[in-house]
PDB file of C-alpha atoms and ligand atoms in Angstrom:
ATOM      1  CA  MET A   1     -10.569 -12.708  13.131  1.00 48.00           C
ATOM      2  CA  GLY A   2      -8.431  -9.662  13.985  1.00 61.00           C
ATOM      3  CA  ILE A   3      -4.659  -9.693  13.784  1.00 80.00           C
ATOM      4  CA  SER A   4      -2.359  -7.444  15.811  1.00 91.00           C
ATOM      5  CA  PHE A   5       0.276  -5.260  14.184  1.00 96.00           C
ATOM      6  CA  ALA A   6       1.357  -3.788  17.523  1.00 95.00           C
ATOM      7  CA  ASN A   7       4.811  -5.403  17.579  1.00 96.00           C
ATOM      8  CA  PRO A   8       6.853  -3.916  14.721  1.00 97.00           C
ATOM      9  CA  GLU A   9      10.168  -5.067  16.197  1.00 95.00           C
ATOM     10  CA  LYS A  10       9.031  -8.667  15.745  1.00 96.00           C
ATOM     11  CA  LEU A  11       7.156  -8.153  12.472  1.00 96.00           C
ATOM     12  CA  THR A  12      10.145  -6.523  10.784  1.00 96.00           C
ATOM     13  CA  GLU A  13      11.760  -9.973  10.754  1.00 96.00           C
ATOM     14  CA  ILE A  14       9.047 -11.021   8.270  1.00 95.00           C
ATOM     15  CA  PHE A  15       8.223  -7.742   6.534  1.00 97.00           C
ATOM     16  CA  ASP A  16      11.870  -6.769   5.964  1.00 97.00           C
ATOM     17  CA  GLY A  17      13.256 -10.294   5.768  1.00 97.00           C
ATOM     18  CA  GLU A  18      16.008 -11.183   3.298  1.00 95.00           C
ATOM     19  CA  ASN A  19      13.714 -13.547   1.368  1.00 96.00           C
ATOM     20  CA  ARG A  20      11.090 -10.862   0.698  1.00 96.00           C
ATOM     21  CA  GLU A  21      12.007 -10.466  -2.980  1.00 96.00           C
ATOM     22  CA  GLU A  22      11.588 -14.218  -3.395  1.00 95.00           C
ATOM     23  CA  TRP A  23       8.018 -14.473  -2.067  1.00 94.00           C
ATOM     24  CA  GLN A  24       6.860 -10.966  -2.937  1.00 96.00           C
ATOM     25  CA  LYS A  25       8.587 -10.455  -6.307  1.00 97.00           C
ATOM     26  CA  THR A  26       9.113  -6.866  -5.193  1.00 97.00           C
ATOM     27  CA  SER A  27      11.171  -5.824  -8.227  1.00 97.00           C
ATOM     28  CA  TYR A  28       8.335  -6.865 -10.555  1.00 98.00           C
ATOM     29  CA  ILE A  29       5.841  -4.799  -8.542  1.00 98.00           C
ATOM     30  CA  ILE A  30       8.101  -1.727  -8.488  1.00 98.00           C
ATOM     31  CA  ASN A  31       8.624  -1.949 -12.282  1.00 97.00           C
ATOM     32  CA  LYS A  32       4.900  -2.232 -12.789  1.00 97.00           C
ATOM     33  CA  LEU A  33       4.281   1.039 -10.902  1.00 98.00           C
ATOM     34  CA  GLU A  34       6.227   3.049 -13.516  1.00 96.00           C
ATOM     35  CA  LEU A  35       7.343   5.584 -10.921  1.00 96.00           C
ATOM     36  CA  THR A  36       8.888   8.810 -12.134  1.00 94.00           C
ATOM     37  CA  PRO A  37      11.348  10.776  -9.951  1.00 93.00           C
ATOM     38  CA  ASN A  38       8.520  13.245  -9.187  1.00 94.00           C
ATOM     39  CA  THR A  39       5.785  10.806  -8.210  1.00 97.00           C
ATOM     40  CA  VAL A  40       4.027  11.559  -4.938  1.00 97.00           C
ATOM     41  CA  ILE A  41       3.050   8.221  -3.453  1.00 98.00           C
ATOM     42  CA  ALA A  42       0.972   7.243  -0.431  1.00 98.00           C
ATOM     43  CA  ASP A  43       1.992   3.882   1.026  1.00 98.00           C
ATOM     44  CA  VAL A  44      -1.165   2.961   2.938  1.00 98.00           C
ATOM     45  CA  GLY A  45      -0.727   0.263   5.567  1.00 98.00           C
ATOM     46  CA  ALA A  46       2.988   0.931   5.357  1.00 98.00           C
ATOM     47  CA  GLY A  47       3.798  -1.400   8.262  1.00 98.00           C
ATOM     48  CA  THR A  48       7.486  -1.277   9.074  1.00 98.00           C
ATOM     49  CA  GLY A  49       8.175   0.711   5.898  1.00 98.00           C
ATOM     50  CA  TYR A  50       9.456  -2.015   3.573  1.00 98.00           C
ATOM     51  CA  PHE A  51       7.943  -0.440   0.454  1.00 98.00           C
ATOM     52  CA  SER A  52       8.340   3.174   1.643  1.00 98.00           C
ATOM     53  CA  ASN A  53      12.062   2.545   1.973  1.00 97.00           C
ATOM     54  CA  ILE A  54      12.256   1.220  -1.601  1.00 97.00           C
ATOM     55  CA  PHE A  55      10.152   4.114  -2.899  1.00 97.00           C
ATOM     56  CA  SER A  56      12.488   6.570  -1.180  1.00 96.00           C
ATOM     57  CA  GLN A  57      15.343   5.227  -3.320  1.00 93.00           C
ATOM     58  CA  HIS A  58      13.354   5.660  -6.557  1.00 92.00           C
ATOM     59  CA  LEU A  59      11.971   9.132  -6.000  1.00 91.00           C
ATOM     60  CA  GLY A  60      14.192  12.163  -6.446  1.00 83.00           C
ATOM     61  CA  ASN A  61      11.920  15.183  -6.167  1.00 85.00           C
ATOM     62  CA  GLY A  62       8.965  12.985  -5.294  1.00 90.00           C
ATOM     63  CA  LYS A  63       7.449  12.463  -1.926  1.00 97.00           C
ATOM     64  CA  ILE A  64       6.317   9.483   0.110  1.00 98.00           C
ATOM     65  CA  TYR A  65       3.495   9.503   2.605  1.00 98.00           C
ATOM     66  CA  SER A  66       3.984   6.486   4.810  1.00 98.00           C
ATOM     67  CA  ILE A  67       0.562   5.851   6.327  1.00 98.00           C
ATOM     68  CA  ASP A  68      -0.620   3.404   8.976  1.00 98.00           C
ATOM     69  CA  CYS A  69      -3.417   3.224  11.568  1.00 98.00           C
ATOM     70  CA  GLU A  70      -1.468   1.238  14.173  1.00 98.00           C
ATOM     71  CA  PRO A  71       0.218   3.600  16.679  1.00 98.00           C
ATOM     72  CA  ASN A  72       3.235   1.347  17.233  1.00 98.00           C
ATOM     73  CA  MET A  73       3.835   1.097  13.486  1.00 98.00           C
ATOM     74  CA  VAL A  74       3.615   4.881  13.209  1.00 98.00           C
ATOM     75  CA  SER A  75       6.260   5.261  15.946  1.00 98.00           C
ATOM     76  CA  TYR A  76       8.424   2.666  14.229  1.00 98.00           C
ATOM     77  CA  LEU A  77       8.125   4.467  10.876  1.00 98.00           C
ATOM     78  CA  LYS A  78       8.989   7.810  12.473  1.00 98.00           C
ATOM     79  CA  ASN A  79      12.101   6.286  13.924  1.00 98.00           C
ATOM     80  CA  ARG A  80      13.096   4.386  10.756  1.00 98.00           C
ATOM     81  CA  PHE A  81      12.752   7.473   8.561  1.00 97.00           C
ATOM     82  CA  SER A  82      14.063  10.083  11.019  1.00 97.00           C
ATOM     83  CA  ASP A  83      17.390  10.547   9.242  1.00 96.00           C
ATOM     84  CA  ASP A  84      17.814  13.633   6.994  1.00 94.00           C
ATOM     85  CA  SER A  85      18.270  11.347   3.972  1.00 94.00           C
ATOM     86  CA  PHE A  86      14.571  10.467   4.360  1.00 96.00           C
ATOM     87  CA  SER A  87      13.330  14.059   4.486  1.00 96.00           C
ATOM     88  CA  HIS A  88      10.951  13.243   1.582  1.00 97.00           C
ATOM     89  CA  VAL A  89       9.226  10.547   3.692  1.00 98.00           C
ATOM     90  CA  ASN A  90       6.286  11.864   5.703  1.00 98.00           C
ATOM     91  CA  ILE A  91       4.530   9.740   8.307  1.00 98.00           C
ATOM     92  CA  ILE A  92       0.756   9.894   8.769  1.00 98.00           C
ATOM     93  CA  HIS A  93      -1.287   8.215  11.483  1.00 98.00           C
ATOM     94  CA  SER A  94      -4.534   7.303   9.708  1.00 98.00           C
ATOM     95  CA  LEU A  95      -7.868   5.950  10.933  1.00 98.00           C
ATOM     96  CA  PHE A  96      -9.234   2.424  10.414  1.00 96.00           C
ATOM     97  CA  ALA A  97     -11.832   3.503   7.875  1.00 97.00           C
ATOM     98  CA  ASP A  98     -10.099   6.643   6.606  1.00 98.00           C
ATOM     99  CA  PRO A  99      -6.719   6.483   4.823  1.00 98.00           C
ATOM    100  CA  CYS A 100      -6.234  10.277   5.237  1.00 98.00           C
ATOM    101  CA  ILE A 101      -4.691  10.778   1.781  1.00 98.00           C
ATOM    102  CA  PRO A 102      -3.106  14.245   1.271  1.00 98.00           C
ATOM    103  CA  SER A 103      -4.340  16.186  -1.773  1.00 97.00           C
ATOM    104  CA  ASP A 104      -1.068  16.085  -3.763  1.00 97.00           C
ATOM    105  CA  VAL A 105      -0.852  12.282  -4.052  1.00 98.00           C
ATOM    106  CA  ASP A 106      -0.391  10.747  -7.557  1.00 97.00           C
ATOM    107  CA  MET A 107      -0.454   7.109  -6.488  1.00 98.00           C
ATOM    108  CA  VAL A 108      -2.032   5.277  -3.560  1.00 98.00           C
ATOM    109  CA  PHE A 109      -0.241   1.993  -2.935  1.00 98.00           C
ATOM    110  CA  VAL A 110      -1.841  -0.575  -0.613  1.00 98.00           C
ATOM    111  CA  ALA A 111       0.217  -3.753  -0.176  1.00 98.00           C
ATOM    112  CA  ASN A 112      -0.757  -6.712   1.994  1.00 97.00           C
ATOM    113  CA  THR A 113      -3.242  -4.514   3.824  1.00 98.00           C
ATOM    114  CA  TYR A 114      -6.547  -4.528   1.953  1.00 97.00           C
ATOM    115  CA  ARG A 115      -7.533  -7.890   3.426  1.00 95.00           C
ATOM    116  CA  PHE A 116      -7.174  -6.538   6.985  1.00 95.00           C
ATOM    117  CA  ILE A 117      -9.478  -3.554   6.471  1.00 96.00           C
ATOM    118  CA  THR A 118     -12.791  -4.391   8.093  1.00 93.00           C
ATOM    119  CA  ASP A 119     -14.978  -1.549   6.809  1.00 97.00           C
ATOM    120  CA  ARG A 120     -13.645  -1.561   3.263  1.00 98.00           C
ATOM    121  CA  CYS A 121     -16.721   0.166   1.862  1.00 98.00           C
ATOM    122  CA  THR A 122     -16.256   3.290   4.048  1.00 98.00           C
ATOM    123  CA  PHE A 123     -12.482   3.125   3.562  1.00 98.00           C
ATOM    124  CA  LEU A 124     -12.845   3.117  -0.247  1.00 98.00           C
ATOM    125  CA  ASN A 125     -15.505   5.811  -0.239  1.00 98.00           C
ATOM    126  CA  ASN A 126     -13.235   8.084   1.829  1.00 98.00           C
ATOM    127  CA  LEU A 127     -10.295   7.268  -0.433  1.00 98.00           C
ATOM    128  CA  PHE A 128     -12.361   8.051  -3.541  1.00 98.00           C
ATOM    129  CA  GLN A 129     -13.233  11.486  -2.147  1.00 97.00           C
ATOM    130  CA  GLN A 130      -9.595  12.237  -1.292  1.00 98.00           C
ATOM    131  CA  VAL A 131      -7.885  11.501  -4.627  1.00 98.00           C
ATOM    132  CA  LYS A 132      -7.550  13.361  -7.925  1.00 96.00           C
ATOM    133  CA  THR A 133      -9.155  11.945 -11.087  1.00 96.00           C
ATOM    134  CA  GLN A 134      -5.775  10.741 -12.416  1.00 96.00           C
ATOM    135  CA  THR A 135      -4.447   9.370  -9.119  1.00 97.00           C
ATOM    136  CA  ARG A 136      -3.748   5.671  -9.467  1.00 98.00           C
ATOM    137  CA  LEU A 137      -4.815   3.237  -6.761  1.00 98.00           C
ATOM    138  CA  VAL A 138      -2.730   0.060  -6.670  1.00 98.00           C
ATOM    139  CA  LEU A 139      -3.793  -2.879  -4.513  1.00 98.00           C
ATOM    140  CA  VAL A 140      -1.342  -5.730  -3.994  1.00 98.00           C
ATOM    141  CA  ASP A 141      -2.585  -8.665  -1.985  1.00 97.00           C
ATOM    142  CA  PHE A 142      -2.708 -12.442  -1.740  1.00 96.00           C
ATOM    143  CA  LYS A 143      -4.520 -14.534  -4.287  1.00 96.00           C
ATOM    144  CA  GLY A 144      -5.245 -18.254  -3.957  1.00 87.00           C
ATOM    145  CA  SER A 145      -5.661 -20.001  -0.620  1.00 79.00           C
ATOM    146  CA  HIS A 146      -4.136 -17.117   1.418  1.00 70.00           C
ATOM    147  CA  ALA A 147      -6.718 -14.656   0.147  1.00 86.00           C
ATOM    148  CA  ARG A 148      -8.990 -13.364   2.917  1.00 90.00           C
ATOM    149  CA  VAL A 149     -10.541 -11.158   0.245  1.00 96.00           C
ATOM    150  CA  SER A 150     -10.397 -12.786  -3.176  1.00 96.00           C
ATOM    151  CA  PRO A 151      -8.945 -10.782  -6.082  1.00 97.00           C
ATOM    152  CA  ASN A 152     -12.355 -10.706  -7.787  1.00 96.00           C
ATOM    153  CA  LYS A 153     -14.029  -9.465  -4.606  1.00 97.00           C
ATOM    154  CA  ALA A 154     -11.447  -6.652  -4.342  1.00 98.00           C
ATOM    155  CA  LEU A 155     -12.088  -5.779  -8.004  1.00 98.00           C
ATOM    156  CA  GLU A 156     -15.835  -5.676  -7.391  1.00 98.00           C
ATOM    157  CA  GLU A 157     -15.424  -3.489  -4.293  1.00 98.00           C
ATOM    158  CA  VAL A 158     -13.222  -0.853  -5.944  1.00 98.00           C
ATOM    159  CA  GLN A 159     -15.630  -0.692  -8.888  1.00 97.00           C
ATOM    160  CA  GLN A 160     -18.558  -0.240  -6.481  1.00 97.00           C
ATOM    161  CA  ALA A 161     -16.667   2.662  -4.880  1.00 97.00           C
ATOM    162  CA  GLY A 162     -16.480   4.297  -8.330  1.00 97.00           C
ATOM    163  CA  PHE A 163     -12.943   3.447  -9.477  1.00 98.00           C
ATOM    164  CA  GLU A 164     -12.183   2.477 -13.103  1.00 98.00           C
ATOM    165  CA  ILE A 165     -10.002  -0.583 -13.581  1.00 98.00           C
ATOM    166  CA  LEU A 166      -6.771   0.076 -15.529  1.00 98.00           C
ATOM    167  CA  ASN A 167      -5.026  -3.252 -15.077  1.00 98.00           C
ATOM    168  CA  PHE A 168      -5.651  -6.523 -13.226  1.00 98.00           C
ATOM    169  CA  ASP A 169      -2.461  -8.594 -13.019  1.00 98.00           C
ATOM    170  CA  LEU A 170      -3.125 -12.090 -11.693  1.00 97.00           C
ATOM    171  CA  THR A 171      -0.046 -13.836 -13.020  1.00 97.00           C
ATOM    172  CA  GLY A 172       3.037 -11.614 -12.565  1.00 97.00           C
ATOM    173  CA  CYS A 173       3.658 -12.526  -8.912  1.00 96.00           C
ATOM    174  CA  PRO A 174       3.629 -16.043  -7.487  1.00 94.00           C
ATOM    175  CA  ASP A 175       1.180 -15.388  -4.637  1.00 94.00           C
ATOM    176  CA  HIS A 176      -0.147 -11.864  -5.192  1.00 97.00           C
ATOM    177  CA  TYR A 177      -2.409  -9.992  -7.552  1.00 98.00           C
ATOM    178  CA  ILE A 178      -1.823  -6.363  -8.568  1.00 98.00           C
ATOM    179  CA  LEU A 179      -4.974  -4.346  -9.206  1.00 98.00           C
ATOM    180  CA  THR A 180      -4.511  -0.871 -10.676  1.00 98.00           C
ATOM    181  CA  CYS A 181      -7.366   1.586 -10.985  1.00 98.00           C
ATOM    182  CA  GLN A 182      -8.126   5.286 -10.975  1.00 97.00           C
ATOM    183  CA  LYS A 183     -11.001   7.583 -10.107  1.00 93.00           C
ATOM    184  CA  GLY A 184     -11.396   8.746 -13.693  1.00 83.00           C
ATOM    185  CA  ASP A 185     -13.480  11.626 -15.037  1.00 83.00           C
ATOM    186  CA  SER A 186     -16.896  10.014 -15.247  1.00 68.00           C
TER     187      SER A 186
HETATM  188  C1  SAM B 201       0.697  -7.104   6.687  1.00 88.94           C
HETATM  189  S1  SAM B 201       1.118  -5.424   7.064  1.00 88.94           S
HETATM  190  C2  SAM B 201       1.755  -4.891   5.516  1.00 88.94           C
HETATM  191  C3  SAM B 201       2.837  -3.850   5.661  1.00 88.94           C
HETATM  192  C4  SAM B 201       3.464  -3.365   4.351  1.00 88.94           C
HETATM  193  N1  SAM B 201       2.504  -2.818   3.424  1.00 88.94           N
HETATM  194  C5  SAM B 201       4.217  -4.473   3.676  1.00 88.94           C
HETATM  195  O1  SAM B 201       3.751  -4.999   2.648  1.00 88.94           O
HETATM  196  O2  SAM B 201       5.301  -4.824   4.190  1.00 88.94           O
HETATM  197  C6  SAM B 201      -0.419  -4.598   7.175  1.00 88.94           C
HETATM  198  C7  SAM B 201      -0.319  -3.187   7.730  1.00 88.94           C
HETATM  199  O3  SAM B 201      -1.554  -2.514   7.470  1.00 88.94           O
HETATM  200  C8  SAM B 201      -1.922  -1.765   8.603  1.00 88.94           C
HETATM  201  N2  SAM B 201      -3.374  -1.611   8.531  1.00 88.94           N
HETATM  202  C9  SAM B 201      -4.339  -2.534   8.753  1.00 88.94           C
HETATM  203  N3  SAM B 201      -5.564  -1.990   8.569  1.00 88.94           N
HETATM  204  C10 SAM B 201      -5.352  -0.710   8.192  1.00 88.94           C
HETATM  205  C11 SAM B 201      -6.220   0.378   7.873  1.00 88.94           C
HETATM  206  N4  SAM B 201      -7.542   0.234   7.907  1.00 88.94           N
HETATM  207  N5  SAM B 201      -5.665   1.572   7.546  1.00 88.94           N
HETATM  208  C12 SAM B 201      -4.299   1.737   7.543  1.00 88.94           C
HETATM  209  N6  SAM B 201      -3.439   0.739   7.849  1.00 88.94           N
HETATM  210  C13 SAM B 201      -3.958  -0.462   8.168  1.00 88.94           C
HETATM  211  C14 SAM B 201      -1.423  -2.573   9.785  1.00 88.94           C
HETATM  212  O4  SAM B 201      -1.270  -1.776  10.942  1.00 88.94           O
HETATM  213  C15 SAM B 201      -0.112  -3.113   9.232  1.00 88.94           C
HETATM  214  O5  SAM B 201       0.963  -2.255   9.533  1.00 88.94           O
END
């Protein structure tokens, strides 16, 4: 069943809600990413920009690509990050099965989005072609009863696309798993 992300003004109440840290354990996820000030990160399925906004505070000389396929989200992101203080945040309107990752990206971060991607095989194959061997791909999504795509299924799918698993964290967040992988040399 499809879900609409066409109303960012309404969805921001959930995505950017005050209790987000509580249910998401955002600080744990950010620590886990081990960002450096120079990291170039692609926030795929950025939504209203909750994570992009946090990344923008952590990255000095780094860069954020805030990527989404929903036109209304893209407009919302452009507006949210229009101020000069967000000059290192770049907005990209991607395609459903193509994340459109720029060539300088060090980390592809996909939070609460993987389960909504219908053609995940094509999406992952495109992503694999677009990243460098050392680029990390980090998937964060629901585990347990909320999981449309189970953590093990996600693991299997990224491996099938050719990615090497670096870390599979099933316990650090109350409701989410964090799967970290990379293209690797082989
Ligand atoms: C539940 S929201 C998550 C937003 C944000 N990552 C967060 O955690 O707050 C899912 C977002 O993914 C986007 N999305 C869904 N399928 C996508 C795809 N195939 N490519 C890019 N974005 C997608 C939706 O438009 C929506 O903005």
